[in-house]
Tab-separated table of C-alpha atoms in Angstrom:
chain	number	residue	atom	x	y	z
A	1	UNK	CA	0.000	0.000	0.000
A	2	UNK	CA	1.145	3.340	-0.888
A	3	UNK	CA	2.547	5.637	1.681
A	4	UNK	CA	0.218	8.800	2.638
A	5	UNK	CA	1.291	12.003	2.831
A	6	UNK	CA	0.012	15.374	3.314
A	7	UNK	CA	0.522	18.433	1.679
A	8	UNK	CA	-0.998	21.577	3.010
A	9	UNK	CA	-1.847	24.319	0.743
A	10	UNK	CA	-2.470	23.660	-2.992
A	11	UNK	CA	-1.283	27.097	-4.384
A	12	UNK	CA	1.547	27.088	-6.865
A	13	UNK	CA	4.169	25.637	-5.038
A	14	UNK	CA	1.743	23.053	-2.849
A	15	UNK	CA	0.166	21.899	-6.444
A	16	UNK	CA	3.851	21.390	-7.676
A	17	UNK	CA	5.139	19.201	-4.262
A	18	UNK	CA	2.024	16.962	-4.840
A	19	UNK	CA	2.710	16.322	-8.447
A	20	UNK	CA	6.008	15.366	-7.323
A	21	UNK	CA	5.048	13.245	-4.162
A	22	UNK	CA	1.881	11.113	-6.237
A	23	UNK	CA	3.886	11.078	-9.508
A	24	UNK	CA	6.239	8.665	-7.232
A	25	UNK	CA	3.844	6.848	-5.665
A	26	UNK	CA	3.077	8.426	-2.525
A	27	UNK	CA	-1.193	8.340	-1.793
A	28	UNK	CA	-0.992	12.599	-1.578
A	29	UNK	CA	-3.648	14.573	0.512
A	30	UNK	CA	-4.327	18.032	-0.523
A	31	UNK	CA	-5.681	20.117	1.615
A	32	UNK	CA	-7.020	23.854	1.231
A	33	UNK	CA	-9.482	26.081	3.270
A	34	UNK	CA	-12.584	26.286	0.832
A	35	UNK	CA	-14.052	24.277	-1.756
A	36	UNK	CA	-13.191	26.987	-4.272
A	37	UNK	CA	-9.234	26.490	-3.548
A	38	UNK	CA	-9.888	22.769	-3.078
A	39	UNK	CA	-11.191	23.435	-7.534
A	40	UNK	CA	-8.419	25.797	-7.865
A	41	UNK	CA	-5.546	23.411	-6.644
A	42	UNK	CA	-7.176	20.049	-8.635
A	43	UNK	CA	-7.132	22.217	-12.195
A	44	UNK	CA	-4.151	23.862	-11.118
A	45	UNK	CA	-2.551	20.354	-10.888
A	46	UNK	CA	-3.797	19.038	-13.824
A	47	UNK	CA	-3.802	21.304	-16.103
A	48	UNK	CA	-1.769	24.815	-15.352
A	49	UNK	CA	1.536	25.624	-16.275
A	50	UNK	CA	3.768	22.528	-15.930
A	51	UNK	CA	0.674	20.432	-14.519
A	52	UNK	CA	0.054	16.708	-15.273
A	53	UNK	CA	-1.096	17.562	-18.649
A	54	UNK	CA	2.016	19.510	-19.723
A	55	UNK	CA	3.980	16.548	-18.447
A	56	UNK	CA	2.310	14.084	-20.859
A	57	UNK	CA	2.640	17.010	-23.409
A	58	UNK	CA	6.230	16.856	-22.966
A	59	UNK	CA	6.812	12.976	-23.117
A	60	UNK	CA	7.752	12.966	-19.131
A	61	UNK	CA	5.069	10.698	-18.414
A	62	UNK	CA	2.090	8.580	-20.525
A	63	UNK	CA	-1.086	9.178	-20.810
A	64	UNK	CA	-1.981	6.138	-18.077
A	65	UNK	CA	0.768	7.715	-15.756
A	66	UNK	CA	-1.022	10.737	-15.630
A	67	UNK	CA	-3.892	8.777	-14.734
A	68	UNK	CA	-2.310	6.850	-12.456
A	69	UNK	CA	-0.992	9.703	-10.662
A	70	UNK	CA	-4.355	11.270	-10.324
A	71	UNK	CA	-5.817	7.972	-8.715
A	72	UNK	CA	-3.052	8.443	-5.664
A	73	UNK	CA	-4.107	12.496	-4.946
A	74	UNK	CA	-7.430	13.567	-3.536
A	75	UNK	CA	-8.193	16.886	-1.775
A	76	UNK	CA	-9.739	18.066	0.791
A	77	UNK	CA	-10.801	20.537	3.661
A	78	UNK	CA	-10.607	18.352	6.324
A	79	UNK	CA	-7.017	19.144	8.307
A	80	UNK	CA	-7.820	16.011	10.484
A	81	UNK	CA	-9.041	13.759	7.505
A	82	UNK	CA	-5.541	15.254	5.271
A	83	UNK	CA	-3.293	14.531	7.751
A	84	UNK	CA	-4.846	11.159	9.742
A	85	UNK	CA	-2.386	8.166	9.330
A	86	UNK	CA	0.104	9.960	7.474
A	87	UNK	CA	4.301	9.351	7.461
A	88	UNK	CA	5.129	13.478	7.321
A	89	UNK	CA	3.278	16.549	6.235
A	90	UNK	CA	4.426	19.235	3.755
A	91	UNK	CA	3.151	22.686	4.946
A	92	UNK	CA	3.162	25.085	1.476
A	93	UNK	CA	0.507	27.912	2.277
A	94	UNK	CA	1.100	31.922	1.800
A	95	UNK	CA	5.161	33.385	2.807
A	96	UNK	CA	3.284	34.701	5.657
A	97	UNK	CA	5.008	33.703	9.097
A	98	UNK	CA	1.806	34.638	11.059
A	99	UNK	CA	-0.433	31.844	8.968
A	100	UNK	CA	2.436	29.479	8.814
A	101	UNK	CA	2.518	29.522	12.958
A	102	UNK	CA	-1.463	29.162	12.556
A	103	UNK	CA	-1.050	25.981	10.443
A	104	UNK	CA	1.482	24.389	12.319
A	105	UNK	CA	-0.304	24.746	15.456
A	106	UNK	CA	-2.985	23.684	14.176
A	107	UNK	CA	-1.127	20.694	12.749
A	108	UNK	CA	0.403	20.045	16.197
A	109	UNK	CA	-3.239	19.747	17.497
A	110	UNK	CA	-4.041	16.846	14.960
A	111	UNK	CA	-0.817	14.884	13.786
A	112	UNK	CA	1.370	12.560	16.262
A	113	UNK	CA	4.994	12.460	15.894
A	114	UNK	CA	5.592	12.650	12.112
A	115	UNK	CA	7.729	14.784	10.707
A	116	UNK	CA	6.975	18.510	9.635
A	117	UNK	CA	8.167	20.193	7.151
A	118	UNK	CA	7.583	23.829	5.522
A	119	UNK	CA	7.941	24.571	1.855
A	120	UNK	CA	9.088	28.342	3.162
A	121	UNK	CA	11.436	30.110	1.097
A	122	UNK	CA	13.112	31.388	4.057
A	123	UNK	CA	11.562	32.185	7.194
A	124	UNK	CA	13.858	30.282	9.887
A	125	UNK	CA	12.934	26.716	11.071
A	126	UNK	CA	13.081	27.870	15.072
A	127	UNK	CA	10.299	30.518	14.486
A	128	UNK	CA	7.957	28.092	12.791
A	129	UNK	CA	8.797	25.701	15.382
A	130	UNK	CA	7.786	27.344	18.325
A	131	UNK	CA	4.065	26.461	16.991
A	132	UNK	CA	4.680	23.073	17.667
A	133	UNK	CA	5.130	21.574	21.337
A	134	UNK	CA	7.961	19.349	19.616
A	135	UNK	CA	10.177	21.402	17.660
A	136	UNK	CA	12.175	18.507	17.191
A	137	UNK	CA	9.966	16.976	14.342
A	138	UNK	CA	10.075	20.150	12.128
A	139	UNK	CA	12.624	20.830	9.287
A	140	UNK	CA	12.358	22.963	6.257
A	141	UNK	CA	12.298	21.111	2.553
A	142	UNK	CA	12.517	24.512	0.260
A	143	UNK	CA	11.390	23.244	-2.785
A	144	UNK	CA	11.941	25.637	-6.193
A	145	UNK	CA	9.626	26.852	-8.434
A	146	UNK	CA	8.365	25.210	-11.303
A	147	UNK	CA	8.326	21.995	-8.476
A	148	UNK	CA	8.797	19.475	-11.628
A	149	UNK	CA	11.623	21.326	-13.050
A	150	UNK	CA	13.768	22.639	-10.209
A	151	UNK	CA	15.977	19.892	-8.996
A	152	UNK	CA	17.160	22.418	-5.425
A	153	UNK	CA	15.788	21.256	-2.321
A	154	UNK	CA	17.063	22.945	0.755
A	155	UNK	CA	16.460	21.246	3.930
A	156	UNK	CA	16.939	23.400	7.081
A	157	UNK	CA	17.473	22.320	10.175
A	158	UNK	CA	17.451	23.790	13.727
A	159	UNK	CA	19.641	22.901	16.849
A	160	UNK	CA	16.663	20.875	17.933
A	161	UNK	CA	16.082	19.090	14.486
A	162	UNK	CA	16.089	15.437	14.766
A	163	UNK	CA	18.437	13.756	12.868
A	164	UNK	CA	16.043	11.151	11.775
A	165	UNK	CA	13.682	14.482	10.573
A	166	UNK	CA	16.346	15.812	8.255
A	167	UNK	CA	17.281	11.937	6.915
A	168	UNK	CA	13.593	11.285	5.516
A	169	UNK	CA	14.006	14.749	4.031
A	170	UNK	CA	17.426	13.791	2.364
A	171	UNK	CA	15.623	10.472	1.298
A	172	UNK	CA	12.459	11.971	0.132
A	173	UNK	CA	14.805	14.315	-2.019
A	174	UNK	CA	16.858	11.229	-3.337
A	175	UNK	CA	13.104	9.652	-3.934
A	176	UNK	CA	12.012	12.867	-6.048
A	177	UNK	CA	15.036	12.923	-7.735
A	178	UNK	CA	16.264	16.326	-6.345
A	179	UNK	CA	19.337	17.683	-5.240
A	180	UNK	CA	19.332	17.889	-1.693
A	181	UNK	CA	21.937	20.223	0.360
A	182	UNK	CA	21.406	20.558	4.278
A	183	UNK	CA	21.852	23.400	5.987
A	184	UNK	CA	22.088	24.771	9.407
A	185	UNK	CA	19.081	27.578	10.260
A	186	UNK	CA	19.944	31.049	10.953
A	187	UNK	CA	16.990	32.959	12.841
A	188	UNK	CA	18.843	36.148	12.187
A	189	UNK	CA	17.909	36.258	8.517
A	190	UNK	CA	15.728	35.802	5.896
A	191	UNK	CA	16.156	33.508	3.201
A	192	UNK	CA	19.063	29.969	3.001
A	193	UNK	CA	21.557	29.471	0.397
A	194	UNK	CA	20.158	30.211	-2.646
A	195	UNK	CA	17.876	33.198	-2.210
A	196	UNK	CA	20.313	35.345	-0.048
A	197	UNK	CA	23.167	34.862	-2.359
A	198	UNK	CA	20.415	35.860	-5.513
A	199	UNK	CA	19.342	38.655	-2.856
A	200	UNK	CA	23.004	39.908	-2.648
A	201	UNK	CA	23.739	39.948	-6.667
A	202	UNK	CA	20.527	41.201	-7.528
A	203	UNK	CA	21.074	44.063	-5.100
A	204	UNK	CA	24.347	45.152	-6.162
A	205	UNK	CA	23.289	45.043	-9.866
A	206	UNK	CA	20.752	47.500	-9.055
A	207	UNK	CA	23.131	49.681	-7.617
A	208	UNK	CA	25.012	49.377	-10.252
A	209	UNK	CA	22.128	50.660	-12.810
A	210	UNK	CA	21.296	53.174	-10.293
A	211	UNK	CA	24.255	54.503	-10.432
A	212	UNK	CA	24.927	55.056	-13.810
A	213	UNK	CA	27.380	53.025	-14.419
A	214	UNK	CA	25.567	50.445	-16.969
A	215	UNK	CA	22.213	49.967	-18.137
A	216	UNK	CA	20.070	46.137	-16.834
A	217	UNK	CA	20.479	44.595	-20.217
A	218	UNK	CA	24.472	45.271	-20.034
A	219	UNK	CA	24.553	44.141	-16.549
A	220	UNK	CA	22.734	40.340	-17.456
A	221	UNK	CA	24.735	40.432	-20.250
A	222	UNK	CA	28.154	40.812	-18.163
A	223	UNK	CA	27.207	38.064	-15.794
A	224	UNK	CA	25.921	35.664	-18.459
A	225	UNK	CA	28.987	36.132	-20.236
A	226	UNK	CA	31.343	36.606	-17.390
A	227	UNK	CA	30.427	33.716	-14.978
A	228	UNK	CA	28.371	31.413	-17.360
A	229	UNK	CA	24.969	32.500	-15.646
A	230	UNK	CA	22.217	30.551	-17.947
A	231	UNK	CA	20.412	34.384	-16.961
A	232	UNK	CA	21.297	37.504	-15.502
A	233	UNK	CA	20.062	39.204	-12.373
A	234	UNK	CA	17.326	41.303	-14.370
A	235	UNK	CA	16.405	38.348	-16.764
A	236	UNK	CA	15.606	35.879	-14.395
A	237	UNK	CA	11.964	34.929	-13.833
A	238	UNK	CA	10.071	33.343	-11.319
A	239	UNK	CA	12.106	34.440	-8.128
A	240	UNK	CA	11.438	38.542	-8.143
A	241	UNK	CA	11.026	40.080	-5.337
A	242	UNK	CA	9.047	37.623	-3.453
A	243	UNK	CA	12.212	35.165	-3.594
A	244	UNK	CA	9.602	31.848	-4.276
């Protein structure tokens, strides 16, 4: 029998994660507030950008693997009935720390001792931990966006991590085939690896523009050429200001 999992939130990034999870065989539980995001999260799964359909469109998977993969995810707005019997939970809602806290306590209220893990894009794993009475089942697995492109995972880890917590997440990882690299949280900042060293560039090429010295398009083109960037600070999509 296939292993259940939860993933909480089916916005862009939740709707990616589950892909992932069911397209490997995991039985995946969506689960959203209303019945109108419950609709939104199913379509957006099947068929928005770089949904089930675009994968068969592609040649990544058949026709009866899409179908197959649909059979293993239903959704829901039952937090008890999404997360009842489950090995971990993925948390994926709004880049909001005040309605992350809300869902993990809530979570703590209704799971046992699985492991939980945000989708955050940076918000440190002690501060969403504190919602939970153990803090030692709670990691971070920072997924990228588009989910069935980006191969980055960044797990996070606090002092009080369990070791066993940040091993599923390396194996889960190994299972989606992503590239996994652990890190060690830092409650003093915003953002892990990947997003504070984009922050930093992107920053400083601003300045740069601002200050006369070259225009955006000379600046991508510098870096592209310069350091073998695939895009430059100003090019690059799908990160912005929000760092997703």
């Amino acid at each position: 029998m296939a292993q259940a999992v939860a993933v909480i939130g089916g916005g862009i990034m939740g709707s990616g994660i589950a892909q992932m999870l069911a397209r490997h065989g995991y039985e995946v539980r969506v689960r959203e507030v209303s019945e109108e995001l419950v609709e939104n999260a199913r379509e957006r799964l099947v068929s928005g950008s770089f949904g089930l359909d675009d994968a068969v469109d592609g040649g990544h998977l058949t026709p009866e693997e899409r179908d197959a993969t649909l059979d293993r995810l239903t959704f829901t707005t039952d937090l008890d009935a999404a997360t009842q019997g489950t090995e971990f939970v993925i948390e994926a809602v709004t880049e909001e720390l005040a309605i992350k806290g809300k869902v993990f306590r809530e979570l703590d209220a209704v799971t046992d001792d699985q492991p939980l893990y945000s989708n955050t894009s940076g918000f440190s794993v002690t501060a969403i931990a504190n919602a939970v009475s153990d803090p030692s089942r709670v990691a971070v697995t920072h997924f990228f966006n588009p989910v069935p492109v980006m191969s980055l995972v960044e797990i996070v880890r606090a002092p009080e991590t369990d070791d066993a917590v940040v091993e599923r997440a390396q194996e889960l990882a190994d299972e989606l085939d992503k590239t996994a690299v652990v890190i060690n949280d830092d409650p003093g900042s915003y953002g892990f690896i990947a997003n504070r060293c984009y922050g930093a560039m992107r920053r400083e090429a601003q300045r740069i523009v601002d200050d006369g010295i070259a225009t955006k398009e000379q600046v991508d083109t510098a870096l592209e050429e310069g350091y073998n960037l695939p895009v430059g600070p100003f090019s690059l999509r799908g990160i912005g200001e929000e760092w997703d």
